[in-house]
């Protein structure tokens, strides 16, 4: 089951903004023009953060669905309109990237995977414990850990996330790490067998 963690999106309100007025008249805002020429505004419901530029463009992060991201943009636009800057009727809205996580439920042999798929994968455990796998179609990047936990990014919608995982899953199955662990009774059984064999040899000598 893929869990969407973040869905950055952008919108163009089509009107130039006075960032100082917005920062003064709106709650939950931050504005420090010497450090960054944009207003940071936060919503509680849906939980989202917007970076608002003077040009009227805004970047929204923190949402986990297209519906919430679109709703957040509408609420930010409504707040800005209350200050006195009326957005255009059709606000341009676009989701640029989706980040999701999934646990396949089994450990993965990353060394074997990167050796067989070197044109798509890179793995440098000395620098970072995850393997990077770049899928061509859809253009999704996987960050794969030996535990079987995976981070996915680059998709434009949830269907692309699902399709990408469907394509990669057979490869992960192929490089599934076998858990070979001796059971507690295995060592005991071998010792008992040795004792029985030793006693049998002693009886034969007698």
PDB file of C-alpha atoms in Angstrom:
ATOM      1  CA  UNK A   1       0.000   0.000   0.000  1.00  0.00           C
ATOM      2  CA  UNK A   2       1.555   3.292  -1.165  1.00  0.00           C
ATOM      3  CA  UNK A   3       1.209   6.171   1.266  1.00  0.00           C
ATOM      4  CA  UNK A   4       1.449   9.650  -0.267  1.00  0.00           C
ATOM      5  CA  UNK A   5       3.583  11.860   1.983  1.00  0.00           C
ATOM      6  CA  UNK A   6       3.788  15.119   0.046  1.00  0.00           C
ATOM      7  CA  UNK A   7       2.370  16.631  -3.131  1.00  0.00           C
ATOM      8  CA  UNK A   8       4.011  19.947  -4.098  1.00  0.00           C
ATOM      9  CA  UNK A   9       1.891  22.042  -6.458  1.00  0.00           C
ATOM     10  CA  UNK A  10       1.903  25.499  -7.971  1.00  0.00           C
ATOM     11  CA  UNK A  11      -0.764  28.026  -8.892  1.00  0.00           C
ATOM     12  CA  UNK A  12      -0.820  31.378 -10.661  1.00  0.00           C
ATOM     13  CA  UNK A  13      -3.325  33.871  -9.265  1.00  0.00           C
ATOM     14  CA  UNK A  14      -2.806  36.203 -12.251  1.00  0.00           C
ATOM     15  CA  UNK A  15      -2.417  39.349 -10.145  1.00  0.00           C
ATOM     16  CA  UNK A  16       0.590  41.189  -8.688  1.00  0.00           C
ATOM     17  CA  UNK A  17       0.671  41.200  -4.892  1.00  0.00           C
ATOM     18  CA  UNK A  18       1.842  43.525  -2.145  1.00  0.00           C
ATOM     19  CA  UNK A  19       3.600  41.007   0.096  1.00  0.00           C
ATOM     20  CA  UNK A  20       4.014  43.461   2.947  1.00  0.00           C
ATOM     21  CA  UNK A  21       0.244  44.077   3.116  1.00  0.00           C
ATOM     22  CA  UNK A  22      -0.459  40.342   3.021  1.00  0.00           C
ATOM     23  CA  UNK A  23       2.027  39.670   5.838  1.00  0.00           C
ATOM     24  CA  UNK A  24       0.581  42.482   7.988  1.00  0.00           C
ATOM     25  CA  UNK A  25      -3.081  41.608   7.524  1.00  0.00           C
ATOM     26  CA  UNK A  26      -3.013  37.796   7.490  1.00  0.00           C
ATOM     27  CA  UNK A  27      -2.423  35.375  10.330  1.00  0.00           C
ATOM     28  CA  UNK A  28       0.070  32.484  10.298  1.00  0.00           C
ATOM     29  CA  UNK A  29       2.451  34.283   7.944  1.00  0.00           C
ATOM     30  CA  UNK A  30       6.191  34.922   7.821  1.00  0.00           C
ATOM     31  CA  UNK A  31       7.878  37.595   5.742  1.00  0.00           C
ATOM     32  CA  UNK A  32      11.529  38.583   5.854  1.00  0.00           C
ATOM     33  CA  UNK A  33      12.358  40.289   2.524  1.00  0.00           C
ATOM     34  CA  UNK A  34      16.049  40.542   3.366  1.00  0.00           C
ATOM     35  CA  UNK A  35      16.302  36.754   3.545  1.00  0.00           C
ATOM     36  CA  UNK A  36      13.626  35.609   1.086  1.00  0.00           C
ATOM     37  CA  UNK A  37      11.405  37.651  -1.239  1.00  0.00           C
ATOM     38  CA  UNK A  38       8.209  35.728  -0.547  1.00  0.00           C
ATOM     39  CA  UNK A  39       5.535  35.342   2.130  1.00  0.00           C
ATOM     40  CA  UNK A  40       5.214  31.976   3.860  1.00  0.00           C
ATOM     41  CA  UNK A  41       1.607  31.282   4.853  1.00  0.00           C
ATOM     42  CA  UNK A  42       0.258  28.217   6.665  1.00  0.00           C
ATOM     43  CA  UNK A  43      -3.167  26.598   6.796  1.00  0.00           C
ATOM     44  CA  UNK A  44      -4.457  24.280   9.507  1.00  0.00           C
ATOM     45  CA  UNK A  45      -7.185  22.642   7.399  1.00  0.00           C
ATOM     46  CA  UNK A  46      -6.166  21.223   5.050  1.00  0.00           C
ATOM     47  CA  UNK A  47      -2.676  21.202   6.531  1.00  0.00           C
ATOM     48  CA  UNK A  48      -0.591  23.071   3.972  1.00  0.00           C
ATOM     49  CA  UNK A  49       2.136  25.679   3.559  1.00  0.00           C
ATOM     50  CA  UNK A  50       2.252  28.228   0.735  1.00  0.00           C
ATOM     51  CA  UNK A  51       5.165  30.289  -0.542  1.00  0.00           C
ATOM     52  CA  UNK A  52       3.593  33.400  -2.088  1.00  0.00           C
ATOM     53  CA  UNK A  53       5.536  35.539  -4.576  1.00  0.00           C
ATOM     54  CA  UNK A  54       4.940  39.125  -5.652  1.00  0.00           C
ATOM     55  CA  UNK A  55       4.174  37.950  -9.206  1.00  0.00           C
ATOM     56  CA  UNK A  56       1.058  36.138  -7.944  1.00  0.00           C
ATOM     57  CA  UNK A  57       2.565  32.685  -8.186  1.00  0.00           C
ATOM     58  CA  UNK A  58       2.330  30.390  -5.164  1.00  0.00           C
ATOM     59  CA  UNK A  59       3.910  27.053  -4.286  1.00  0.00           C
ATOM     60  CA  UNK A  60       1.938  24.752  -1.981  1.00  0.00           C
ATOM     61  CA  UNK A  61       3.466  21.869  -0.013  1.00  0.00           C
ATOM     62  CA  UNK A  62       2.358  19.514   2.750  1.00  0.00           C
ATOM     63  CA  UNK A  63      -0.784  18.089   1.112  1.00  0.00           C
ATOM     64  CA  UNK A  64      -1.250  14.353   0.620  1.00  0.00           C
ATOM     65  CA  UNK A  65      -3.922  14.319  -2.091  1.00  0.00           C
ATOM     66  CA  UNK A  66      -4.853  16.255  -5.224  1.00  0.00           C
ATOM     67  CA  UNK A  67      -8.168  17.214  -3.620  1.00  0.00           C
ATOM     68  CA  UNK A  68      -6.503  18.724  -0.533  1.00  0.00           C
ATOM     69  CA  UNK A  69      -3.866  20.478  -2.630  1.00  0.00           C
ATOM     70  CA  UNK A  70      -6.532  22.045  -4.867  1.00  0.00           C
ATOM     71  CA  UNK A  71      -8.611  23.000  -1.823  1.00  0.00           C
ATOM     72  CA  UNK A  72      -5.583  24.605  -0.157  1.00  0.00           C
ATOM     73  CA  UNK A  73      -4.908  26.717  -3.267  1.00  0.00           C
ATOM     74  CA  UNK A  74      -8.539  27.936  -3.259  1.00  0.00           C
ATOM     75  CA  UNK A  75      -8.311  28.882   0.421  1.00  0.00           C
ATOM     76  CA  UNK A  76      -5.015  30.734  -0.038  1.00  0.00           C
ATOM     77  CA  UNK A  77      -6.563  32.581  -2.996  1.00  0.00           C
ATOM     78  CA  UNK A  78      -9.619  33.471  -0.869  1.00  0.00           C
ATOM     79  CA  UNK A  79      -7.419  34.835   1.946  1.00  0.00           C
ATOM     80  CA  UNK A  80      -5.415  36.951  -0.507  1.00  0.00           C
ATOM     81  CA  UNK A  81      -8.627  38.228  -2.093  1.00  0.00           C
ATOM     82  CA  UNK A  82      -9.859  39.360   1.363  1.00  0.00           C
ATOM     83  CA  UNK A  83      -6.727  41.520   1.638  1.00  0.00           C
ATOM     84  CA  UNK A  84      -7.676  43.258  -1.634  1.00  0.00           C
ATOM     85  CA  UNK A  85      -5.990  41.344  -4.446  1.00  0.00           C
ATOM     86  CA  UNK A  86      -8.617  39.627  -6.579  1.00  0.00           C
ATOM     87  CA  UNK A  87      -7.246  36.560  -8.424  1.00  0.00           C
ATOM     88  CA  UNK A  88      -8.204  35.788 -11.999  1.00  0.00           C
ATOM     89  CA  UNK A  89     -11.323  33.654 -12.443  1.00  0.00           C
ATOM     90  CA  UNK A  90      -9.433  30.576 -13.681  1.00  0.00           C
ATOM     91  CA  UNK A  91      -6.488  29.990 -11.355  1.00  0.00           C
ATOM     92  CA  UNK A  92      -3.793  27.882 -13.008  1.00  0.00           C
ATOM     93  CA  UNK A  93      -3.185  24.849 -10.789  1.00  0.00           C
ATOM     94  CA  UNK A  94      -0.665  22.078 -11.386  1.00  0.00           C
ATOM     95  CA  UNK A  95       0.782  19.198  -9.348  1.00  0.00           C
ATOM     96  CA  UNK A  96       4.497  18.904 -10.104  1.00  0.00           C
ATOM     97  CA  UNK A  97       5.636  15.994  -8.020  1.00  0.00           C
ATOM     98  CA  UNK A  98       4.360  13.334  -5.636  1.00  0.00           C
ATOM     99  CA  UNK A  99       6.328  11.642  -2.878  1.00  0.00           C
ATOM    100  CA  UNK A 100       5.117   8.305  -1.546  1.00  0.00           C
ATOM    101  CA  UNK A 101       6.401   5.523   0.688  1.00  0.00           C
ATOM    102  CA  UNK A 102       5.802   1.780   0.660  1.00  0.00           C
ATOM    103  CA  UNK A 103       7.101  -1.286   2.507  1.00  0.00           C
ATOM    104  CA  UNK A 104       7.302  -4.415   0.309  1.00  0.00           C
ATOM    105  CA  UNK A 105       7.587  -6.615   3.398  1.00  0.00           C
ATOM    106  CA  UNK A 106      10.885  -8.383   2.705  1.00  0.00           C
ATOM    107  CA  UNK A 107      14.614  -7.466   2.687  1.00  0.00           C
ATOM    108  CA  UNK A 108      16.339  -6.797  -0.643  1.00  0.00           C
ATOM    109  CA  UNK A 109      19.842  -7.669  -1.925  1.00  0.00           C
ATOM    110  CA  UNK A 110      20.890  -4.215  -3.044  1.00  0.00           C
ATOM    111  CA  UNK A 111      24.349  -5.312  -4.252  1.00  0.00           C
ATOM    112  CA  UNK A 112      22.861  -7.852  -6.648  1.00  0.00           C
ATOM    113  CA  UNK A 113      20.212  -5.404  -7.833  1.00  0.00           C
ATOM    114  CA  UNK A 114      22.659  -2.623  -8.691  1.00  0.00           C
ATOM    115  CA  UNK A 115      25.010  -5.107 -10.437  1.00  0.00           C
ATOM    116  CA  UNK A 116      22.248  -6.441 -12.724  1.00  0.00           C
ATOM    117  CA  UNK A 117      20.567  -3.069 -13.337  1.00  0.00           C
ATOM    118  CA  UNK A 118      23.560  -0.726 -13.408  1.00  0.00           C
ATOM    119  CA  UNK A 119      22.085   1.384 -16.245  1.00  0.00           C
ATOM    120  CA  UNK A 120      19.110   2.322 -14.052  1.00  0.00           C
ATOM    121  CA  UNK A 121      20.473   1.985 -10.514  1.00  0.00           C
ATOM    122  CA  UNK A 122      23.251   3.482  -8.402  1.00  0.00           C
ATOM    123  CA  UNK A 123      24.324   2.370  -4.941  1.00  0.00           C
ATOM    124  CA  UNK A 124      27.148   3.742  -2.805  1.00  0.00           C
ATOM    125  CA  UNK A 125      26.653   2.400   0.735  1.00  0.00           C
ATOM    126  CA  UNK A 126      29.678   4.343   2.015  1.00  0.00           C
ATOM    127  CA  UNK A 127      27.840   7.590   1.258  1.00  0.00           C
ATOM    128  CA  UNK A 128      24.172   6.631   1.654  1.00  0.00           C
ATOM    129  CA  UNK A 129      22.443   3.383   2.698  1.00  0.00           C
ATOM    130  CA  UNK A 130      19.770   3.532  -0.040  1.00  0.00           C
ATOM    131  CA  UNK A 131      19.868   2.379  -3.656  1.00  0.00           C
ATOM    132  CA  UNK A 132      18.606   4.877  -6.258  1.00  0.00           C
ATOM    133  CA  UNK A 133      16.622   3.309  -9.102  1.00  0.00           C
ATOM    134  CA  UNK A 134      15.408   5.512 -11.972  1.00  0.00           C
ATOM    135  CA  UNK A 135      12.469   4.145 -13.909  1.00  0.00           C
ATOM    136  CA  UNK A 136      12.176   5.391 -17.513  1.00  0.00           C
ATOM    137  CA  UNK A 137       8.397   5.136 -17.931  1.00  0.00           C
ATOM    138  CA  UNK A 138       6.749   6.513 -15.909  1.00  0.00           C
ATOM    139  CA  UNK A 139       9.584   8.797 -14.824  1.00  0.00           C
ATOM    140  CA  UNK A 140       9.695   7.830 -11.167  1.00  0.00           C
ATOM    141  CA  UNK A 141      12.736   7.618  -8.894  1.00  0.00           C
ATOM    142  CA  UNK A 142      12.899   4.943  -6.185  1.00  0.00           C
ATOM    143  CA  UNK A 143      15.007   5.133  -3.059  1.00  0.00           C
ATOM    144  CA  UNK A 144      15.276   1.494  -1.974  1.00  0.00           C
ATOM    145  CA  UNK A 145      16.568   0.344   1.418  1.00  0.00           C
ATOM    146  CA  UNK A 146      17.732  -3.143   2.339  1.00  0.00           C
ATOM    147  CA  UNK A 147      14.848  -3.460   4.822  1.00  0.00           C
ATOM    148  CA  UNK A 148      12.324  -3.345   1.980  1.00  0.00           C
ATOM    149  CA  UNK A 149      11.181   0.199   2.708  1.00  0.00           C
ATOM    150  CA  UNK A 150      10.972   2.397  -0.388  1.00  0.00           C
ATOM    151  CA  UNK A 151      10.551   6.115  -1.064  1.00  0.00           C
ATOM    152  CA  UNK A 152       9.074   7.062  -4.453  1.00  0.00           C
ATOM    153  CA  UNK A 153       9.205  10.500  -6.062  1.00  0.00           C
ATOM    154  CA  UNK A 154       8.700  12.151  -9.440  1.00  0.00           C
ATOM    155  CA  UNK A 155       5.167  10.977 -10.230  1.00  0.00           C
ATOM    156  CA  UNK A 156       2.524  13.484 -11.313  1.00  0.00           C
ATOM    157  CA  UNK A 157      -0.411  11.486  -9.925  1.00  0.00           C
ATOM    158  CA  UNK A 158      -1.240   8.426  -7.836  1.00  0.00           C
ATOM    159  CA  UNK A 159      -1.781   6.241 -10.922  1.00  0.00           C
ATOM    160  CA  UNK A 160       1.845   6.793 -11.952  1.00  0.00           C
ATOM    161  CA  UNK A 161       3.027   5.796  -8.471  1.00  0.00           C
ATOM    162  CA  UNK A 162       1.041   2.545  -8.666  1.00  0.00           C
ATOM    163  CA  UNK A 163       2.185   1.783 -12.236  1.00  0.00           C
ATOM    164  CA  UNK A 164       5.833   2.401 -11.327  1.00  0.00           C
ATOM    165  CA  UNK A 165       5.669   0.077  -8.320  1.00  0.00           C
ATOM    166  CA  UNK A 166       3.902  -2.570 -10.424  1.00  0.00           C
ATOM    167  CA  UNK A 167       6.791  -2.494 -12.923  1.00  0.00           C
ATOM    168  CA  UNK A 168       9.537  -2.607 -10.284  1.00  0.00           C
ATOM    169  CA  UNK A 169       7.968  -5.219  -7.990  1.00  0.00           C
ATOM    170  CA  UNK A 170       9.068  -8.293 -10.054  1.00  0.00           C
ATOM    171  CA  UNK A 171      12.651  -7.010  -9.916  1.00  0.00           C
ATOM    172  CA  UNK A 172      12.431  -6.646  -6.136  1.00  0.00           C
ATOM    173  CA  UNK A 173      11.058 -10.199  -5.857  1.00  0.00           C
ATOM    174  CA  UNK A 174      13.999 -11.473  -7.928  1.00  0.00           C
ATOM    175  CA  UNK A 175      16.479  -9.898  -5.497  1.00  0.00           C
ATOM    176  CA  UNK A 176      14.600 -10.788  -2.362  1.00  0.00           C
ATOM    177  CA  UNK A 177      17.027 -11.615   0.437  1.00  0.00           C
ATOM    178  CA  UNK A 178      16.480 -15.093   1.865  1.00  0.00           C
ATOM    179  CA  UNK A 179      16.339 -15.157   5.650  1.00  0.00           C
ATOM    180  CA  UNK A 180      18.302 -18.278   6.552  1.00  0.00           C
ATOM    181  CA  UNK A 181      18.298 -18.501  10.349  1.00  0.00           C
ATOM    182  CA  UNK A 182      18.885 -21.718  12.317  1.00  0.00           C
ATOM    183  CA  UNK A 183      15.906 -22.639  14.417  1.00  0.00           C
ATOM    184  CA  UNK A 184      16.505 -23.082  18.148  1.00  0.00           C
ATOM    185  CA  UNK A 185      15.919 -26.843  18.015  1.00  0.00           C
ATOM    186  CA  UNK A 186      18.200 -27.492  15.017  1.00  0.00           C
ATOM    187  CA  UNK A 187      21.472 -27.353  16.940  1.00  0.00           C
ATOM    188  CA  UNK A 188      20.027 -29.433  19.744  1.00  0.00           C
ATOM    189  CA  UNK A 189      18.866 -32.111  17.315  1.00  0.00           C
ATOM    190  CA  UNK A 190      22.292 -32.379  15.704  1.00  0.00           C
ATOM    191  CA  UNK A 191      23.951 -32.780  19.104  1.00  0.00           C
ATOM    192  CA  UNK A 192      21.467 -35.473  20.088  1.00  0.00           C
ATOM    193  CA  UNK A 193      22.095 -37.254  16.780  1.00  0.00           C
ATOM    194  CA  UNK A 194      25.850 -37.197  17.407  1.00  0.00           C
ATOM    195  CA  UNK A 195      25.332 -38.654  20.883  1.00  0.00           C
ATOM    196  CA  UNK A 196      23.133 -41.465  19.520  1.00  0.00           C
ATOM    197  CA  UNK A 197      25.661 -42.278  16.797  1.00  0.00           C
ATOM    198  CA  UNK A 198      28.475 -42.339  19.379  1.00  0.00           C
ATOM    199  CA  UNK A 199      26.511 -44.701  21.625  1.00  0.00           C
ATOM    200  CA  UNK A 200      25.771 -46.956  18.642  1.00  0.00           C
ATOM    201  CA  UNK A 201      29.464 -47.207  17.813  1.00  0.00           C
ATOM    202  CA  UNK A 202      30.304 -48.099  21.402  1.00  0.00           C
ATOM    203  CA  UNK A 203      27.683 -50.878  21.363  1.00  0.00           C
ATOM    204  CA  UNK A 204      29.160 -52.259  18.119  1.00  0.00           C
ATOM    205  CA  UNK A 205      32.639 -52.444  19.703  1.00  0.00           C
ATOM    206  CA  UNK A 206      31.214 -54.348  22.663  1.00  0.00           C
TER     207      UNK A 206
END
